[in-house]
PDB file of C-alpha atoms and ligand atoms in Angstrom:
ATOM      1  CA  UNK A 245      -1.306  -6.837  23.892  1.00  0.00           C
ATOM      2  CA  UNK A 246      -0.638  -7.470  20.476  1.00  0.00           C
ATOM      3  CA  UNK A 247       1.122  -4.912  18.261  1.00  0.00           C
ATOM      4  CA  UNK A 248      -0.737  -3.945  15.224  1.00  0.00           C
ATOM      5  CA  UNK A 249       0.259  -2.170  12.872  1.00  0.00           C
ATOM      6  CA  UNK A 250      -1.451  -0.507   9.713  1.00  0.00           C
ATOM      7  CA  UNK A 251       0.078  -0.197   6.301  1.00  0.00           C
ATOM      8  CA  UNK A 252      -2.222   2.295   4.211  1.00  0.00           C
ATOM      9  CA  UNK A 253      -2.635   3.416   0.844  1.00  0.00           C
ATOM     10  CA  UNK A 254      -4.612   3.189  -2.388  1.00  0.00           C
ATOM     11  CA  UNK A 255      -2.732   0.051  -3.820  1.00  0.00           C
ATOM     12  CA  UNK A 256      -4.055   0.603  -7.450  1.00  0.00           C
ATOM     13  CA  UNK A 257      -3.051  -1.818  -7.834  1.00  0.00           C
ATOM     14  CA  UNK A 258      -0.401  -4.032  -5.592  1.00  0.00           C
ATOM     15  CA  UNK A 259       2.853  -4.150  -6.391  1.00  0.00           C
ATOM     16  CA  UNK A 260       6.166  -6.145  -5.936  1.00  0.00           C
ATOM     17  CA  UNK A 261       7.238  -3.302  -3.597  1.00  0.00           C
ATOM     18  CA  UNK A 262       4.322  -3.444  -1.691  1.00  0.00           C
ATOM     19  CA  UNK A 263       4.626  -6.616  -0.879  1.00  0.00           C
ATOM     20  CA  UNK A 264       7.936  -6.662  -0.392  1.00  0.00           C
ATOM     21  CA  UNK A 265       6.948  -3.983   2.968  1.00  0.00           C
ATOM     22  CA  UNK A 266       4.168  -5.998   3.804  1.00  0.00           C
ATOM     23  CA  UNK A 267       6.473  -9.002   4.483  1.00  0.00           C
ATOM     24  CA  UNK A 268       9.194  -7.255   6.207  1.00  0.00           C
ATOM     25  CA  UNK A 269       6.162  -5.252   8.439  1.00  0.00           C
ATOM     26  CA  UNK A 270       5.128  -9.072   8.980  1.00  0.00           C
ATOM     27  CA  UNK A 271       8.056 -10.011  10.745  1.00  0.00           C
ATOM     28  CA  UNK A 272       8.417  -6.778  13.349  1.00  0.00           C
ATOM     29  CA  UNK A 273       4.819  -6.673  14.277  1.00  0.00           C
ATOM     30  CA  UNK A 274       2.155  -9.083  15.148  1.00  0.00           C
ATOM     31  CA  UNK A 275      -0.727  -8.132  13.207  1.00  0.00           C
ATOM     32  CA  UNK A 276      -0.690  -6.082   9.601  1.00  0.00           C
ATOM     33  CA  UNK A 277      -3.576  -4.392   8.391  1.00  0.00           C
ATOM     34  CA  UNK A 278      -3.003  -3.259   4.651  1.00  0.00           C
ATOM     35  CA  UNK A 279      -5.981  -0.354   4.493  1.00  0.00           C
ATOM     36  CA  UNK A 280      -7.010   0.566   1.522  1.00  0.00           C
ATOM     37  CA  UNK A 281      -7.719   4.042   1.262  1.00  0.00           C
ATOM     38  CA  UNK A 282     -11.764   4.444  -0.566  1.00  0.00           C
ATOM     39  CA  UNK A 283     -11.904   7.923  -1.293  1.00  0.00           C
ATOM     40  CA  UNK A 284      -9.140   9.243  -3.129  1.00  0.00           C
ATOM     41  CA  UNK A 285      -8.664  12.284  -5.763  1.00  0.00           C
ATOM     42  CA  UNK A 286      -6.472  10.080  -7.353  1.00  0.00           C
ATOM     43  CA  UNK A 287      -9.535   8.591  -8.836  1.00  0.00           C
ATOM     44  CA  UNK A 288      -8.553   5.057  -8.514  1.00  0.00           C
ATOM     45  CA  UNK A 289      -8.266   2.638 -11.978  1.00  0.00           C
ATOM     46  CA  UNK A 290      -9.656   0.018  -9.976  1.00  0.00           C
ATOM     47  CA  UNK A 291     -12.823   0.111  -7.634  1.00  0.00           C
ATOM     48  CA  UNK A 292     -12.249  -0.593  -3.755  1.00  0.00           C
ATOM     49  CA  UNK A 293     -13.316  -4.472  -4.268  1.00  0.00           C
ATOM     50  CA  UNK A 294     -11.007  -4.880  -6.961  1.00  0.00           C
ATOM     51  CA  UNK A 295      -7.772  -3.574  -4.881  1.00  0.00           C
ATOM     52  CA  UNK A 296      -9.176  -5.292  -1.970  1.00  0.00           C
ATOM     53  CA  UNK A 297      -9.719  -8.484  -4.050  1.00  0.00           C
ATOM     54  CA  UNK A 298      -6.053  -8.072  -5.755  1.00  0.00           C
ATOM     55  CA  UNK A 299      -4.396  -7.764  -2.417  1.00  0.00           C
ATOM     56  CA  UNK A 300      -6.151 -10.456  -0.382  1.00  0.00           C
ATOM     57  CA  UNK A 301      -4.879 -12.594  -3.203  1.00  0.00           C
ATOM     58  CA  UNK A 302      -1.565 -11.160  -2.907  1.00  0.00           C
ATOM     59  CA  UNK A 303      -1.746 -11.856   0.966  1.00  0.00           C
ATOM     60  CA  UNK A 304      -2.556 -15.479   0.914  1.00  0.00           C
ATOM     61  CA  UNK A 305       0.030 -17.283   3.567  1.00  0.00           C
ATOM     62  CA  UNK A 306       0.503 -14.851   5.177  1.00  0.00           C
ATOM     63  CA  UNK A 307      -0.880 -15.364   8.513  1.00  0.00           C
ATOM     64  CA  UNK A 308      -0.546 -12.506  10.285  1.00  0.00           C
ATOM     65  CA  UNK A 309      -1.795 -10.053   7.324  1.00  0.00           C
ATOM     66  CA  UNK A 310      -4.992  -8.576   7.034  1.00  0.00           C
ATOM     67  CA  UNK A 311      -6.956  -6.289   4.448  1.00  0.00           C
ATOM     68  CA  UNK A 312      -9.336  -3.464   5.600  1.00  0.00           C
ATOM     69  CA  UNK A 313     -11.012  -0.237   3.721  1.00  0.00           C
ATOM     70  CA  UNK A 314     -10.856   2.333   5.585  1.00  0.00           C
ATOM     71  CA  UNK A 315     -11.998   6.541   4.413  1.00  0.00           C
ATOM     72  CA  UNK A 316     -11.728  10.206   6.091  1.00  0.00           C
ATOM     73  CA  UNK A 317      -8.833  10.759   8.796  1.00  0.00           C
ATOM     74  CA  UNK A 318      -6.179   8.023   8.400  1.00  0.00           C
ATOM     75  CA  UNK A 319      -4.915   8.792  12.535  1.00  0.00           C
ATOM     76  CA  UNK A 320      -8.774   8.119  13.414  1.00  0.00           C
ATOM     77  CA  UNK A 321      -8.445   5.028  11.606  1.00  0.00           C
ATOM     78  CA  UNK A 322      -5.529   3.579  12.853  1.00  0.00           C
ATOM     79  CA  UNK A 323      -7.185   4.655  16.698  1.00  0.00           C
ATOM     80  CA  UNK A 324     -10.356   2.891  15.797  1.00  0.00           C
ATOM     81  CA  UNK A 325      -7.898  -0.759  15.056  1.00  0.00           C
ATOM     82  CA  UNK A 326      -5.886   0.024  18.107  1.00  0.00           C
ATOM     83  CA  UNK A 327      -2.966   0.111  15.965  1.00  0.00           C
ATOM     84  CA  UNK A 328       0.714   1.425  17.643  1.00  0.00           C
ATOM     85  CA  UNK A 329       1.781   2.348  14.141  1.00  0.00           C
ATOM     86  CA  UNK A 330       1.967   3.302  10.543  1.00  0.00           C
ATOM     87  CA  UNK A 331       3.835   1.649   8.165  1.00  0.00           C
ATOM     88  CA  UNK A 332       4.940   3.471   4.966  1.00  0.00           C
ATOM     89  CA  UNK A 333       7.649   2.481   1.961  1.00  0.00           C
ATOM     90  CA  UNK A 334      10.463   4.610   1.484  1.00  0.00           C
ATOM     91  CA  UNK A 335      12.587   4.061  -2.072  1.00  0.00           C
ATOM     92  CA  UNK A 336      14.237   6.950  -2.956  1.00  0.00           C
ATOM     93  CA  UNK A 337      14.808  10.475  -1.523  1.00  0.00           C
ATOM     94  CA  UNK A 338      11.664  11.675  -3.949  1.00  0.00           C
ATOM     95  CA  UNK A 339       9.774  10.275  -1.339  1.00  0.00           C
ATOM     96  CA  UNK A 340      10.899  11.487   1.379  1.00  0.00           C
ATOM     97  CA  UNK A 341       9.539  15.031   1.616  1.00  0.00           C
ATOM     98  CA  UNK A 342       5.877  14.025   0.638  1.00  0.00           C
ATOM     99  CA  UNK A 343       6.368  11.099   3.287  1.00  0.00           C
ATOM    100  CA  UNK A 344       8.176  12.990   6.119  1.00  0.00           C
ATOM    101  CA  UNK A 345       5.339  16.067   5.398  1.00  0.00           C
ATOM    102  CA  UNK A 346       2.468  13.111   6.326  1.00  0.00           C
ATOM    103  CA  UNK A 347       4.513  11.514   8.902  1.00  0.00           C
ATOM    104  CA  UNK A 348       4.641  14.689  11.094  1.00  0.00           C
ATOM    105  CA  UNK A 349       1.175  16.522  10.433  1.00  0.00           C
ATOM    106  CA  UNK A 350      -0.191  12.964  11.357  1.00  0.00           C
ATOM    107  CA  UNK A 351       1.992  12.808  14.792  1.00  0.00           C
ATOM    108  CA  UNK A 352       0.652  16.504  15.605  1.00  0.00           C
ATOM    109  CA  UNK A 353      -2.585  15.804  14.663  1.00  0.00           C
ATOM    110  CA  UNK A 354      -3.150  12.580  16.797  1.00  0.00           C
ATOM    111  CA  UNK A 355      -2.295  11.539  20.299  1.00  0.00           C
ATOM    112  CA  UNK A 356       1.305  11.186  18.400  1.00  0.00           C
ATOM    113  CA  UNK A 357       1.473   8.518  16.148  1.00  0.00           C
ATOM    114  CA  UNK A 358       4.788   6.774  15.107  1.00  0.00           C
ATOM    115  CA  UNK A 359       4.862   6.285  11.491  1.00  0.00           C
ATOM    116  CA  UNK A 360       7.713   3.568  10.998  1.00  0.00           C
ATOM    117  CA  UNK A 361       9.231   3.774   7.557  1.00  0.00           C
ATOM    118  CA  UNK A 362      10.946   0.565   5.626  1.00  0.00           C
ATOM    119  CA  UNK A 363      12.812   0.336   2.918  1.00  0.00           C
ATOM    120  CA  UNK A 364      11.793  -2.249  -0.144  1.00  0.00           C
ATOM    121  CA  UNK A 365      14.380  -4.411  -2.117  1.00  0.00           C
ATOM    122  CA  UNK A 366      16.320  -1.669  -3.632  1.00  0.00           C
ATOM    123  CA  UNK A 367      15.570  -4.092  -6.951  1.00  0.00           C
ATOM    124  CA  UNK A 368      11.795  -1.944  -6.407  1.00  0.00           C
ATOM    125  CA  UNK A 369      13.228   1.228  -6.405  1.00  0.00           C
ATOM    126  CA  UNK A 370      11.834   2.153  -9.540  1.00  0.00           C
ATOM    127  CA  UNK A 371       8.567   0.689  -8.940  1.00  0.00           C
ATOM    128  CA  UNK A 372       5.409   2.058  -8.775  1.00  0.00           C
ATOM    129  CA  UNK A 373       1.521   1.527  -8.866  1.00  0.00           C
ATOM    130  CA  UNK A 374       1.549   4.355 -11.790  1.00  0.00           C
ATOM    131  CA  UNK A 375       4.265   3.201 -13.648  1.00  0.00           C
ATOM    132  CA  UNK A 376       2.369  -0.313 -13.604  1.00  0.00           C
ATOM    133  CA  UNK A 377      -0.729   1.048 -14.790  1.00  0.00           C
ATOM    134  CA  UNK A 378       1.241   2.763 -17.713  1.00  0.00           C
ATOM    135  CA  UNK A 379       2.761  -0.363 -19.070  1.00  0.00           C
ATOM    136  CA  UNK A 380      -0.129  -2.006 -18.904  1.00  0.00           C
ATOM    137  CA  UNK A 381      -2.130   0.046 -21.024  1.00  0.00           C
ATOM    138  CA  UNK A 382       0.994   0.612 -23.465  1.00  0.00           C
ATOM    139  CA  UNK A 383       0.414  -3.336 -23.370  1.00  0.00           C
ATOM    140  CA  UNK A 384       4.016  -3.871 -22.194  1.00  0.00           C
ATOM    141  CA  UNK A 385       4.486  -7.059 -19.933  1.00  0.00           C
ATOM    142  CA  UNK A 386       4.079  -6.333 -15.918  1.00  0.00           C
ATOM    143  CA  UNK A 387       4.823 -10.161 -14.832  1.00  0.00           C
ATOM    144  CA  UNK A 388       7.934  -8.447 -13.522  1.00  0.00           C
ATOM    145  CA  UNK A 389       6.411  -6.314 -10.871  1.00  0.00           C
ATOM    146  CA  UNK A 390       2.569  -7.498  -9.979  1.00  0.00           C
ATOM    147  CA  UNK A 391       1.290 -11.062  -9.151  1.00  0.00           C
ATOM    148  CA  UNK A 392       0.432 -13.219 -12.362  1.00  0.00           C
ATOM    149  CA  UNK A 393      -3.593 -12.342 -11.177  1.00  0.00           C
ATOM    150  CA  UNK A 394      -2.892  -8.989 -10.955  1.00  0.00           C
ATOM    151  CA  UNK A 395      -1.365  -8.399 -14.543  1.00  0.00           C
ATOM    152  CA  UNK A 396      -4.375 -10.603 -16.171  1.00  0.00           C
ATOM    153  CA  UNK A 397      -6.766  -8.210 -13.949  1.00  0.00           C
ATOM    154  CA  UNK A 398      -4.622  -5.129 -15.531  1.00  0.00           C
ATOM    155  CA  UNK A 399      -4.742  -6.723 -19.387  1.00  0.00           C
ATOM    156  CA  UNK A 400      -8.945  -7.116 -18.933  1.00  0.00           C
ATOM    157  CA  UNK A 401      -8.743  -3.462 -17.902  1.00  0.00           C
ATOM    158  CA  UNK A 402      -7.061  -2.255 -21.046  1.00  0.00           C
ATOM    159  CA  UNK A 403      -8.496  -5.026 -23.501  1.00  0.00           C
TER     160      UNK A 403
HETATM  161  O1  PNS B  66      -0.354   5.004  -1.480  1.00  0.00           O
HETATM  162  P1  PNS B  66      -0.677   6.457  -1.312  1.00  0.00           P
HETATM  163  O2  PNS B  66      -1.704   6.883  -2.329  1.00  0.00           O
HETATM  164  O3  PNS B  66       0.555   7.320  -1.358  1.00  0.00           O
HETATM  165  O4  PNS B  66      -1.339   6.618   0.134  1.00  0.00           O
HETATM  166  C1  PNS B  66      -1.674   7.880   0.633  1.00  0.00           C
HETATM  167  C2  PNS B  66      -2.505   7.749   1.946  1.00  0.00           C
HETATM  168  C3  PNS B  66      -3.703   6.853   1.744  1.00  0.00           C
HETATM  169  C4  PNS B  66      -1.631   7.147   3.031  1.00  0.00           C
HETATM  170  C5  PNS B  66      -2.918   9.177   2.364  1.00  0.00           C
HETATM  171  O5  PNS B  66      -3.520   9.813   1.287  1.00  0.00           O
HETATM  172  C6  PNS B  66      -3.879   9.202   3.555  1.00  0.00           C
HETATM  173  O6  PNS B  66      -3.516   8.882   4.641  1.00  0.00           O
HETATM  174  N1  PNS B  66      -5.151   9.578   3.295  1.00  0.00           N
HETATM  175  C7  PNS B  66      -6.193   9.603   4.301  1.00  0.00           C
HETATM  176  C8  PNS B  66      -6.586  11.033   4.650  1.00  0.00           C
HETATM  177  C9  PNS B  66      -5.648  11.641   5.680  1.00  0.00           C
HETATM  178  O7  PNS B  66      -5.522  11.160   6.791  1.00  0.00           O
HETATM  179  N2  PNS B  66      -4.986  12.746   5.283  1.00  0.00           N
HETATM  180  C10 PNS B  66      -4.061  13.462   6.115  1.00  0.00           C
HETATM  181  C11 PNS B  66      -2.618  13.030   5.805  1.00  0.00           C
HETATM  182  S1  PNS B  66      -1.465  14.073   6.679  1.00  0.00           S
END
C-alpha cells in the first residue's frame, strides 16, 4: 500500500518554504498531494487555477508530487485520497499554537489522523505567503523567496 500523504493549504501563492516541505515530505512518503484549499475567508489574491497553476509549475520533477483542490472538511478530504497523513510547516513557535490547535481538533474529529509536522530551512523562517504578497505590491523584488514564474505572476497582479 502506498503511503500518501497530503500537504494542505491556500498557497497564495507558493513559496520557498513551501517547497522546501514539499521536498523533504517527498522523501518520507511515497505519494504527496499539495491540496489547495478553494474556499477560504482569507479571500485568496489569486483564484484556485492560478495557485494550482503556480504550484504545478513549482512541482515539475518531482515525481512523486501531486496537486489537488480540495473544499469543506480537510479530515474528509484526506479519507476520500486514502491518505495516512497530514503534512504541515512548522518555523517558529508563532506557529505552533494555531498548528497544534488544528492538529488535535482534526485527530478528535476523524478516525485519528496523524498530522506530521516538518521543519523548513531555518533560512525560511521568516517567510511567508503574506509577507510575499506585501513586497510585491510595495514593488520590492521577491526572486528571493518564489519561483522566477511566480514573482512575474505577482508583478502582473500589482502592475
Ligand atoms: O496555509 P493555511 O492557510 O494556513 O492552511 C489552512 C488549512 C487549509 C490547512 C485549514 O484552513 C483547513 O484545513 N481548512 C479546511 C477546513 C477544515 O477542515 N477546518 C477544520 C480545521 S481544525
Amino acid at each position: 500500500m502506498k503511503k500518501i500523504v497530503i500537504y494542505p493549504g491556500t498557497f497564495d501563492p507558493i513559496t520557498f518554504g513551501h517547497l522546501d516541505v514539499i521536498q523533504r515530505a517527498s522523501e518520507l512518503f511515497d505519494v504527496v498531494i499539495v491540496s489547495v484549499l478553494e474556499n477560504t475567508a482569507k479571500r485568496p489574491l489569486f483564484t484556485k487555477d492560478e495557485r494550482v497553476e503556480m504550484i504545478k509549475e513549482s512541482i515539475k520533477g518531482m515525481n512523486n508530487v501531486e496537486v489537488d483542490v480540495f473544499d469543506g472538511l480537510l479530515v474528509d478530504y484526506a479519507k476520500r485520497k486514502n491518505a495516512i497523513a497530514i503534512i504541515r510547516g512548522l518555523r517558529a513557535v508563532s506557529d505552533f499554537e494555531y498548528e497544534f490547535q488544528m492538529a488535535l481538533m482534526n485527530r478528535k474529529i476523524s478516525n485519528g489522523i496523524t498530522t506530521v509536522f516538518l521543519m523548513p530551512h531555518e533560512k525560511y523562517t521568516y517567510l511567508n505567503s503574506t509577507i510575499v504578497r506585501e513586497l510585491a505590491r510595495l514593488k520590492s523584488n521577491v526572486m528571493d523567496f518564489v519561483p522566477t514564474f511566480v514573482a512575474e505572476k505577482l508583478r502582473e497582479k500589482f502592475s
